[in-house]
Short mmCIF file of N, CA and C and ligand atoms in Angstrom, two decimals:
data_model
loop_
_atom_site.label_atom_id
_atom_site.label_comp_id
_atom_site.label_asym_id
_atom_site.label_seq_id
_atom_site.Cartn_x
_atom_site.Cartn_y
_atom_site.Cartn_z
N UNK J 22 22.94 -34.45 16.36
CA UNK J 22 24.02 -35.07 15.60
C UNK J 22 23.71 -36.55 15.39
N UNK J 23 23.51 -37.11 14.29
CA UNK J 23 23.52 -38.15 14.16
C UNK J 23 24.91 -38.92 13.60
N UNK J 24 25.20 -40.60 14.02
CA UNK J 24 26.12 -41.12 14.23
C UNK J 24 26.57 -41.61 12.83
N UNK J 25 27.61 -41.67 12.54
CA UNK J 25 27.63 -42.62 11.26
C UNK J 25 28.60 -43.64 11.17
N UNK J 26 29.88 -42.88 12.06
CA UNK J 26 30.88 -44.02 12.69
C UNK J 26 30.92 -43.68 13.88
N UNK J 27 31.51 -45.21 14.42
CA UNK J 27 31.25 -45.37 15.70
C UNK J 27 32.40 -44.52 16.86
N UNK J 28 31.98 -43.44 17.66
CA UNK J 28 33.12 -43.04 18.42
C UNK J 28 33.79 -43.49 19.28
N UNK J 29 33.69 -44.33 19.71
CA UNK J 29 34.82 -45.26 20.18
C UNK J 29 35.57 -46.18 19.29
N UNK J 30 35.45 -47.11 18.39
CA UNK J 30 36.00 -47.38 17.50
C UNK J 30 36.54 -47.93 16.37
N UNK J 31 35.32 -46.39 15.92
CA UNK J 31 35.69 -45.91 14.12
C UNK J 31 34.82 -46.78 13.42
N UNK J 32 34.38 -47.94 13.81
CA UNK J 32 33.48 -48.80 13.00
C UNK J 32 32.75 -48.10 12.28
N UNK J 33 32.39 -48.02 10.20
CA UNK J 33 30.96 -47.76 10.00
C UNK J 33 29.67 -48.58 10.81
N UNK J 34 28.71 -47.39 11.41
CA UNK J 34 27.93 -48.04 11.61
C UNK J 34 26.62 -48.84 10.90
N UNK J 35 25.84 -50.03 11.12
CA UNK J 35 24.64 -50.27 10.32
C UNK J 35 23.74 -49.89 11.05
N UNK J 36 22.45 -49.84 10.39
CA UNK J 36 21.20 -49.58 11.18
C UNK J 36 20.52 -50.78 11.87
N UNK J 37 20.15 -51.29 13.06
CA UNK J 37 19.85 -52.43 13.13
C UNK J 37 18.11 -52.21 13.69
N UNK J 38 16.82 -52.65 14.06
CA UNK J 38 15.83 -52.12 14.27
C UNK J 38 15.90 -52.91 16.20
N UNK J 39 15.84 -52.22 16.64
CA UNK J 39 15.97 -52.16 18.05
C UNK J 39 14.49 -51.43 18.63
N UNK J 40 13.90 -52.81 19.33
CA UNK J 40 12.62 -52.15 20.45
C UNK J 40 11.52 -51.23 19.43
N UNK J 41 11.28 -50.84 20.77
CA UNK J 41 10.19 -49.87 19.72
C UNK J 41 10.74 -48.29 18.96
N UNK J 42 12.19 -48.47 19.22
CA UNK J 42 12.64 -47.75 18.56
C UNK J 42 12.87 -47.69 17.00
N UNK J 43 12.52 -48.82 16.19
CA UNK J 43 12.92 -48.75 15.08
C UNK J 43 14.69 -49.07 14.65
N UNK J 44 14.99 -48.75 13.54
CA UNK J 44 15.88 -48.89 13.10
C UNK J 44 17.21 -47.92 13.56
N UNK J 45 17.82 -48.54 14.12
CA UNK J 45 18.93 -47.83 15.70
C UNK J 45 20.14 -47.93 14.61
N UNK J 46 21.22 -46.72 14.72
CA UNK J 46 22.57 -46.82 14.22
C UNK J 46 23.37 -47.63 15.33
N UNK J 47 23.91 -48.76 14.87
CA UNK J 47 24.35 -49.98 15.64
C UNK J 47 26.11 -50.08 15.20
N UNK J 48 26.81 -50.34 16.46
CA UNK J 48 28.02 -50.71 16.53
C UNK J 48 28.33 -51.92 16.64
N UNK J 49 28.84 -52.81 15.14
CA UNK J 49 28.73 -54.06 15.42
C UNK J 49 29.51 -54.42 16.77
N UNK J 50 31.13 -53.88 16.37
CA UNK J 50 32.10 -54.55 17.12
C UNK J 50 31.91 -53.98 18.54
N UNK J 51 31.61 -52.68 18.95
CA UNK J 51 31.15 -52.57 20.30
C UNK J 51 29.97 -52.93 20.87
N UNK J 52 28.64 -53.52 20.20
CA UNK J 52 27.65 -54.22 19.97
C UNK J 52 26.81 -53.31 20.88
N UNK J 53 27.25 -51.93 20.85
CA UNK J 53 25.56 -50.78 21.19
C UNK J 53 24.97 -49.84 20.09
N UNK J 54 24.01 -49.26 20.41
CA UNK J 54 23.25 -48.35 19.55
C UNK J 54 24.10 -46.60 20.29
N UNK J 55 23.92 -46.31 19.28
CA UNK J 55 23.97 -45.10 19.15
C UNK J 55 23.49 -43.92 18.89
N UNK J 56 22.49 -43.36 19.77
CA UNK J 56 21.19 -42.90 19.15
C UNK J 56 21.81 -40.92 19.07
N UNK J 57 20.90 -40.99 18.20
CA UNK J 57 21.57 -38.98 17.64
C UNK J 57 21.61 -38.67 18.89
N UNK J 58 22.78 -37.67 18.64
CA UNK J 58 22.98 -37.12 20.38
C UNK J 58 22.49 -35.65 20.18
N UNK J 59 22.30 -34.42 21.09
CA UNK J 59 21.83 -33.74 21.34
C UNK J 59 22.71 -33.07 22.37
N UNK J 60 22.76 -31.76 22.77
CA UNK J 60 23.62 -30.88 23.99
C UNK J 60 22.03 -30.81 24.85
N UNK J 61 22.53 -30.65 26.29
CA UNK J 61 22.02 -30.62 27.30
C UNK J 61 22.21 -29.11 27.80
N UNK J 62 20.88 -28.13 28.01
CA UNK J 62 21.93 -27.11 28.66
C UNK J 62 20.49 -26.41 29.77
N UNK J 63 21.31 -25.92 30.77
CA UNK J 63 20.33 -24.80 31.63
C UNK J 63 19.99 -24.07 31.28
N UNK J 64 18.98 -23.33 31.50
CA UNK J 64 18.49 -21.94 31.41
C UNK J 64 17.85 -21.73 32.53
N UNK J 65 18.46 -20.22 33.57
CA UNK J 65 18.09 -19.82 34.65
C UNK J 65 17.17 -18.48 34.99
N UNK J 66 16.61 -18.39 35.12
CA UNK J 66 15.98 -16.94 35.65
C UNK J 66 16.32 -16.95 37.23
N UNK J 67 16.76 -15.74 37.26
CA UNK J 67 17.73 -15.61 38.59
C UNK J 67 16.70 -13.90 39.13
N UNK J 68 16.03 -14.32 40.00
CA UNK J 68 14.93 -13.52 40.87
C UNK J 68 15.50 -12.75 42.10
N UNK J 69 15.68 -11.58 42.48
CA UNK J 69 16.12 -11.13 43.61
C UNK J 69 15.07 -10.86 44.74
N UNK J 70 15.07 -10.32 45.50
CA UNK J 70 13.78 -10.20 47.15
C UNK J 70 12.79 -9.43 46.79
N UNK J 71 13.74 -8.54 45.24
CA UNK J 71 12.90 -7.41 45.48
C UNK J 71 11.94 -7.65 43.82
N UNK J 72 11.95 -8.71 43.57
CA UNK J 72 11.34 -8.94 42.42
C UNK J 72 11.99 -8.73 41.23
N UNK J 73 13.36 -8.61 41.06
CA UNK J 73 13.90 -7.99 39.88
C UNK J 73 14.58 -9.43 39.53
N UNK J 74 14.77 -9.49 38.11
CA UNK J 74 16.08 -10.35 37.26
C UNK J 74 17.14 -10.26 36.89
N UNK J 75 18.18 -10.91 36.68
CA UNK J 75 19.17 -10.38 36.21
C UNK J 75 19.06 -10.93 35.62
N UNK J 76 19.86 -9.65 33.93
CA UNK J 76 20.18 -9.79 33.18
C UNK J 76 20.99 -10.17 32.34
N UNK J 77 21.68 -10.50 31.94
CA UNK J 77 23.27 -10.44 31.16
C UNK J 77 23.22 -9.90 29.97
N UNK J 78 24.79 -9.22 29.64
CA UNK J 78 24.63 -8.21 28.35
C UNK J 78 25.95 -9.61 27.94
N UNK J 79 25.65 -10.25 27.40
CA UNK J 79 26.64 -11.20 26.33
C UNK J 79 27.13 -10.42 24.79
N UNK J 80 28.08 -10.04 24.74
CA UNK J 80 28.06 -9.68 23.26
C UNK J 80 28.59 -10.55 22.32
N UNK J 81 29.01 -12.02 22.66
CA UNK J 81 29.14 -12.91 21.66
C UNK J 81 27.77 -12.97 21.21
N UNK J 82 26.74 -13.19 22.13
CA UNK J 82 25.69 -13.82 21.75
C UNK J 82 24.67 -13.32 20.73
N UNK J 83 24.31 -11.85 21.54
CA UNK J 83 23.79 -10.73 20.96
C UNK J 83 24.25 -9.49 21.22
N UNK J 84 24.05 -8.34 20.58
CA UNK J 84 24.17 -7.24 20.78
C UNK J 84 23.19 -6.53 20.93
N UNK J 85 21.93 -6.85 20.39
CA UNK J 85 21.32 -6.40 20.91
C UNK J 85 20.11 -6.75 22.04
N UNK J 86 20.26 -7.74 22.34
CA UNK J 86 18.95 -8.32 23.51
C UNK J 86 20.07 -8.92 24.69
N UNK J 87 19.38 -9.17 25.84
CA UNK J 87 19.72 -9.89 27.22
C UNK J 87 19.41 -10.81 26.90
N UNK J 88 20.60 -11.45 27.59
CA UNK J 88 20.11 -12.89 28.30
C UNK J 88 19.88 -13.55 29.44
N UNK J 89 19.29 -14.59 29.32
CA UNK J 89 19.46 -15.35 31.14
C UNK J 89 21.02 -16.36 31.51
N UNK J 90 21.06 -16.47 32.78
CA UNK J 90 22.56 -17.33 32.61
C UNK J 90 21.90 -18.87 31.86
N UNK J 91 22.52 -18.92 31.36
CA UNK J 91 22.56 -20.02 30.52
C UNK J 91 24.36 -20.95 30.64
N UNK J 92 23.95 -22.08 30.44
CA UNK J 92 25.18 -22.99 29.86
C UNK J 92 24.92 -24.82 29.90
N UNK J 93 25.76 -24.98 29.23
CA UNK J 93 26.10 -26.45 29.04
C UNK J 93 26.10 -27.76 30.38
N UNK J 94 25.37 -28.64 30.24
CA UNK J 94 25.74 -29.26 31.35
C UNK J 94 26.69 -30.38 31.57
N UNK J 95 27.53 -30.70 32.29
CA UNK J 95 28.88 -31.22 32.66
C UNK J 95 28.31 -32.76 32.84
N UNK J 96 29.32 -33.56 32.18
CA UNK J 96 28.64 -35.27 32.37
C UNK J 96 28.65 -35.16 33.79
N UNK J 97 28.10 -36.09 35.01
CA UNK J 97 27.82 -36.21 36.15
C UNK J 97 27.31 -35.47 36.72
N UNK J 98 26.51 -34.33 35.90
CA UNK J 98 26.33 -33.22 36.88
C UNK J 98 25.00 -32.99 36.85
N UNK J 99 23.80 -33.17 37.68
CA UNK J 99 22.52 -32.62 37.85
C UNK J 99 22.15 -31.67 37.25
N UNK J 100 20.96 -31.38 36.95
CA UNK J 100 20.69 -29.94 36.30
C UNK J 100 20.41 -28.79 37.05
N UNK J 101 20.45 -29.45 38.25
CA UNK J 101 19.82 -28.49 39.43
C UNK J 101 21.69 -28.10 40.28
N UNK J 102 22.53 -29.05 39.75
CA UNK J 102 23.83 -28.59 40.45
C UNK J 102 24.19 -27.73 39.15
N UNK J 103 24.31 -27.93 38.11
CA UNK J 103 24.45 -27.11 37.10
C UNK J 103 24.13 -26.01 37.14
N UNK J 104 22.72 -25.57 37.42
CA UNK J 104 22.07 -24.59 37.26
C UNK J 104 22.49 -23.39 38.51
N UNK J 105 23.03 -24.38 39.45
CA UNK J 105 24.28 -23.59 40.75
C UNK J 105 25.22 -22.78 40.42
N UNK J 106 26.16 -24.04 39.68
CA UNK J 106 27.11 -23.77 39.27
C UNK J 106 27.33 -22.95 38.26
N UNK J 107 26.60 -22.56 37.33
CA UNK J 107 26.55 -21.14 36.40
C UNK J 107 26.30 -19.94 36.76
N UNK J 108 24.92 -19.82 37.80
CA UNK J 108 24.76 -18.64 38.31
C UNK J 108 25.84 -18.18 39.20
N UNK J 109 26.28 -19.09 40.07
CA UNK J 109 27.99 -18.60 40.84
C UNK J 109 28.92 -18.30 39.93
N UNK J 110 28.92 -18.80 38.30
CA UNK J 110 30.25 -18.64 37.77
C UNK J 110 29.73 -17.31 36.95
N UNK J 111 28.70 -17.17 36.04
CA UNK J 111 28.56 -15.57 35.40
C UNK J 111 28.46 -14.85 36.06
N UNK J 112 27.34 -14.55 37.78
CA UNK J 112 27.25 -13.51 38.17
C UNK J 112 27.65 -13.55 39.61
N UNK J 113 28.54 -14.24 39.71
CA UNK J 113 29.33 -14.57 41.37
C UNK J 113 27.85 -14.72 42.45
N UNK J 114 26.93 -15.17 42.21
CA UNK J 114 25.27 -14.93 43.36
C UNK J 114 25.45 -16.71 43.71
N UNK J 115 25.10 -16.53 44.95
CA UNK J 115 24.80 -17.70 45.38
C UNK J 115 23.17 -18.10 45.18
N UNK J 116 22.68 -19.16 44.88
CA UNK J 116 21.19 -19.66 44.83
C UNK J 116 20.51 -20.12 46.34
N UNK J 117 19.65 -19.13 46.67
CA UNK J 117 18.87 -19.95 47.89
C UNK J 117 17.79 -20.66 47.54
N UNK J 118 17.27 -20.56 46.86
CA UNK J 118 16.35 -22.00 45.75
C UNK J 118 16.34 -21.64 44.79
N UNK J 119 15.48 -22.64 43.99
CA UNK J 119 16.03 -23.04 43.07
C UNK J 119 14.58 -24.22 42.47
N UNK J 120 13.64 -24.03 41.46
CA UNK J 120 12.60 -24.94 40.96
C UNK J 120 12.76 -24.53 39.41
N UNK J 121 12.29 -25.87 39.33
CA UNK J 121 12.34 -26.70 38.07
C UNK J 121 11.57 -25.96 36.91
N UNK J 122 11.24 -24.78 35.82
CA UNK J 122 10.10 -24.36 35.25
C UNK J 122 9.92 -24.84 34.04
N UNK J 123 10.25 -25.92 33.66
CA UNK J 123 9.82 -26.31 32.26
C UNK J 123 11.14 -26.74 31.42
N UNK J 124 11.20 -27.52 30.29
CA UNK J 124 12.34 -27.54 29.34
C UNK J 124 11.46 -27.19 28.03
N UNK J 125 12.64 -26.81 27.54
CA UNK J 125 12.11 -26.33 25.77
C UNK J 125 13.66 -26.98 25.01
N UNK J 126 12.93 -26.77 23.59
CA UNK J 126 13.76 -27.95 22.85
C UNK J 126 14.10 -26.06 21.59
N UNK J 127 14.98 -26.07 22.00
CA UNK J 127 15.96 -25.23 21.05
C UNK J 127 16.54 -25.70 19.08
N UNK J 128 15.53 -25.79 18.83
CA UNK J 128 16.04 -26.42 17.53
C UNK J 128 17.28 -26.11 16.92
N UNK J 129 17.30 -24.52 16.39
CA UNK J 129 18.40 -23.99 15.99
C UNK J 129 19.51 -24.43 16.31
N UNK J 130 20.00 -25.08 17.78
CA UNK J 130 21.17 -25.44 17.74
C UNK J 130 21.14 -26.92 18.56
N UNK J 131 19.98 -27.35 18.37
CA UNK J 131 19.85 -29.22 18.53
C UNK J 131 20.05 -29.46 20.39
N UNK J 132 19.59 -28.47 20.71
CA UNK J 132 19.60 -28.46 22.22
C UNK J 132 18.35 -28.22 23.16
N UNK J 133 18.84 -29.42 24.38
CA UNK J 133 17.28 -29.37 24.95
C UNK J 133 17.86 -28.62 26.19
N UNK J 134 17.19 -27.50 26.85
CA UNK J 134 17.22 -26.78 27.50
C UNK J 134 16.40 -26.79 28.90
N UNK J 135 16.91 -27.37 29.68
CA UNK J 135 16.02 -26.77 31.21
C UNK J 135 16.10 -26.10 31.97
N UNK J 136 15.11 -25.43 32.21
CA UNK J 136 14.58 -24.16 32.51
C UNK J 136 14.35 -24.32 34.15
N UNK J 137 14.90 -23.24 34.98
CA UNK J 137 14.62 -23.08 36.35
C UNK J 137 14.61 -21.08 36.54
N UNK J 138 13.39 -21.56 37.22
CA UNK J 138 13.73 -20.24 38.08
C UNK J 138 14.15 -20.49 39.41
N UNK J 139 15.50 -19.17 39.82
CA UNK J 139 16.75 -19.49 40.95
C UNK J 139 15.96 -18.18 41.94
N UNK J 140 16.04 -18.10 42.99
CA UNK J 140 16.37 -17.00 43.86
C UNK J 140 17.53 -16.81 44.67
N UNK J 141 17.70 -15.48 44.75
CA UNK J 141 19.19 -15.50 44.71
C UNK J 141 18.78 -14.01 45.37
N UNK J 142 19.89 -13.40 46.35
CA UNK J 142 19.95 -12.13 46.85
C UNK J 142 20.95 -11.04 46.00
N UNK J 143 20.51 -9.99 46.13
CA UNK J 143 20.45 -9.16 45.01
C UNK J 143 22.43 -8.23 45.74
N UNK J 144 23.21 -9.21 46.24
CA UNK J 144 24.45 -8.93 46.63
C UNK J 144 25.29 -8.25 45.56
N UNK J 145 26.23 -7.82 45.77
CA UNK J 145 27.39 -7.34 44.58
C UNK J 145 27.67 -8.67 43.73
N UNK J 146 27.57 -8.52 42.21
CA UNK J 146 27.65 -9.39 40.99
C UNK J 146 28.92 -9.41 40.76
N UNK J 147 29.54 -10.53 40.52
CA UNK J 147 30.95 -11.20 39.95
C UNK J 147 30.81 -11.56 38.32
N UNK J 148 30.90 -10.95 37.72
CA UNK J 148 30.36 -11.57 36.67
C UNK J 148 31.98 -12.00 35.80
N UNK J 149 31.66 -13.12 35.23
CA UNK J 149 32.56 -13.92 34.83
C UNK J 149 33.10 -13.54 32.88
N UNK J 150 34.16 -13.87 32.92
CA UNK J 150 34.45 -12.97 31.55
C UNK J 150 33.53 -13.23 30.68
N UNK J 151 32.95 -14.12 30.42
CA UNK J 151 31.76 -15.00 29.12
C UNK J 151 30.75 -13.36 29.18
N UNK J 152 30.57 -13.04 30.13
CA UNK J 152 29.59 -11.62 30.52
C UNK J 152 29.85 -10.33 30.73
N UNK J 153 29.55 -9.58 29.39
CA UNK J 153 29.80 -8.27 29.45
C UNK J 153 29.30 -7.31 30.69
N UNK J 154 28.34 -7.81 30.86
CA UNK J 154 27.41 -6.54 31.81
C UNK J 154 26.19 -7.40 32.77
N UNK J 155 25.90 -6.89 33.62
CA UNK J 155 24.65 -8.02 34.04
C UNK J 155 23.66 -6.48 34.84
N UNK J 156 22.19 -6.72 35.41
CA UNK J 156 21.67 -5.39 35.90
C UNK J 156 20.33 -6.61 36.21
N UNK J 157 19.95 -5.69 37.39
CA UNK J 157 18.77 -6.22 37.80
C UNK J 157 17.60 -5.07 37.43
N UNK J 158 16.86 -6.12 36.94
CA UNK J 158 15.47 -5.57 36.17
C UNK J 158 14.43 -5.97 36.63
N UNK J 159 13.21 -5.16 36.95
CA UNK J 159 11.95 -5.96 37.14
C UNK J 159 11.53 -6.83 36.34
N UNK J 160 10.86 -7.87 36.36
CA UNK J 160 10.61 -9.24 35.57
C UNK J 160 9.63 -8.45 34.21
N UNK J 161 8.88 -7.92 35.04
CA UNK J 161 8.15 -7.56 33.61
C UNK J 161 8.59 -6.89 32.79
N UNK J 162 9.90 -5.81 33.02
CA UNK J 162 10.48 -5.49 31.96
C UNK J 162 11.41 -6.23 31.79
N UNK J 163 11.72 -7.13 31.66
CA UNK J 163 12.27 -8.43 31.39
C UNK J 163 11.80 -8.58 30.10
N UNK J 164 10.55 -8.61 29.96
CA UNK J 164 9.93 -9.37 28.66
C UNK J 164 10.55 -7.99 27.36
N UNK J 165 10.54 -7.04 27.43
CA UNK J 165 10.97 -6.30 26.44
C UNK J 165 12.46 -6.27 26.17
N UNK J 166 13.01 -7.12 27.21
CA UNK J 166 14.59 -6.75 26.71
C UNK J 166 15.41 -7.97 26.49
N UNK J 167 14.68 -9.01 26.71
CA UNK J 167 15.25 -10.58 26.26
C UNK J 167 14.77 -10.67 24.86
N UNK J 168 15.24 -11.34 24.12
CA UNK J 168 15.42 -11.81 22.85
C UNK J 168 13.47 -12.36 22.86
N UNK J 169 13.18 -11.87 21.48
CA UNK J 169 11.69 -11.31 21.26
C UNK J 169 10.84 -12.93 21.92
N UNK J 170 9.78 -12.82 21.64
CA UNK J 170 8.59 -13.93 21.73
C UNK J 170 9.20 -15.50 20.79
N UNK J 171 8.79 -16.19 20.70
CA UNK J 171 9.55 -17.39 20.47
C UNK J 171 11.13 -18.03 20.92
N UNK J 172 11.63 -16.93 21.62
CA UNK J 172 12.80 -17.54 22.10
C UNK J 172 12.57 -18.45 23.62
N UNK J 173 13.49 -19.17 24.10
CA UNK J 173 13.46 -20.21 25.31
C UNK J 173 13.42 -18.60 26.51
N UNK J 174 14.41 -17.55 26.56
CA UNK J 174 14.32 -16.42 27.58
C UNK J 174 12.81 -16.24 27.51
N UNK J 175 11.88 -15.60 26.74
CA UNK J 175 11.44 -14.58 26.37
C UNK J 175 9.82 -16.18 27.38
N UNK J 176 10.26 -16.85 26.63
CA UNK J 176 9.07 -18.38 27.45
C UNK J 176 8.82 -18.30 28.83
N UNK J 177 10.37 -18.47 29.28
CA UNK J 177 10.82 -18.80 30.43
C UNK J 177 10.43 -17.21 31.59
N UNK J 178 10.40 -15.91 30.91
CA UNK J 178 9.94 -15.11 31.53
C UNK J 178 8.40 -14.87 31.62
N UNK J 179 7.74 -15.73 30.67
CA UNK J 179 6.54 -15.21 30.52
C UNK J 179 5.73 -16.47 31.42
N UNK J 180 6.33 -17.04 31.58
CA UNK J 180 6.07 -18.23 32.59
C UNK J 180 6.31 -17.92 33.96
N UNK J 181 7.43 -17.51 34.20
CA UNK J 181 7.54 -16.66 35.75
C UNK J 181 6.27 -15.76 36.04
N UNK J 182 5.80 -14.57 34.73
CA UNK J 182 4.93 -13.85 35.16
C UNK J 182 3.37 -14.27 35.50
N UNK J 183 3.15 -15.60 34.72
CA UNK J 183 1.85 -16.19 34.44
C UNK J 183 1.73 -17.49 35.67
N UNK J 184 2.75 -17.27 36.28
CA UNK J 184 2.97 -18.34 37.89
C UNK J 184 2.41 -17.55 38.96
N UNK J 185 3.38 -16.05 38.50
CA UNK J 185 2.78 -15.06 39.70
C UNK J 185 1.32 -14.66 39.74
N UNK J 186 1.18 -14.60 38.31
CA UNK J 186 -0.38 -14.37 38.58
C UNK J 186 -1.71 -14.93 38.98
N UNK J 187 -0.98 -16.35 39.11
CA UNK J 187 -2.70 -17.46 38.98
C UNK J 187 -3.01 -17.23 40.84
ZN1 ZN W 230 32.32 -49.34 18.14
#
């Protein structure tokens, strides 16, 4: 999203050239830049003991492919507390770790995405209304049932498998 008036307040903004940034959308009367904003969001691969993933059946999202828990991240909030706090809220699982696997930049909807794979014990699932269905799957059939090759899931699993293998 780029800025054009100022959200705090209302000023049109000008462009002013700031650093090595170039030409910055500038708030005179609040006298900061405002640089295009972007959504922040997790993406989890959630691993059980026994090697399997869970899935989620979202039907806002798709109908026909899985997803990983995914969501938005909360101002003050880590990506690594985030990435807690979703897997407890779609599939009621607590995280016993939890590493960092990469971010990908989601164009389609102007969002940068970071990526963790969680381990988590394969306990009875709570899954939260946002989630139709959830099922633990072996990882490698993982790759046939997440949303095809070029998506952030479909990366993020093929990266789990290409970790396990080296
Ligand atoms: Zn302003």
């Amino acid at each position: 999203m780029r800025f054009q008036y100022c959200p705090d307040c209302g000023s049109k903004l000008i462009l002013k050239p700031i650093g090595d940034e170039g030409d910055t959308p500038w708030c005179e009367r609040c006298q900061k830049p405002l640089f295009d904003m972007f959504s922040t969001c997790i993406i989890a691969l959630v691993v059980n003991e026994r090697g399997e993933a869970a899935l989620l059946r979202q039907n806002y999202i798709s109908q026909q492919y899985h997803n990983l828990v995914s969501g938005y991240m909360k101002p003050g909030e880590t990506a690594e507390e985030c990435a807690r706090r979703e897997i407890q809220e779609e599939l009621g699982l607590t995280v016993t770790s939890l590493e960092f696997a990469g971010s990908w930049w989601f164009g389609k909807k102007d969002m940068l995405m970071l990526g963790f794979f969680a381990a988590a014990h394969s306990g009875e699932m709570k899954l939260s209304c946002e989630v139709d269905g959830a099922e633990w799957v072996p990882v490698e059939a993982a790759l046939g049932l997440v949303h095809p090759r070029g998506s952030v899931s479909y990366a993020m699993v093929e990266a789990y498998l290409d970790r396990k293998n080296i």
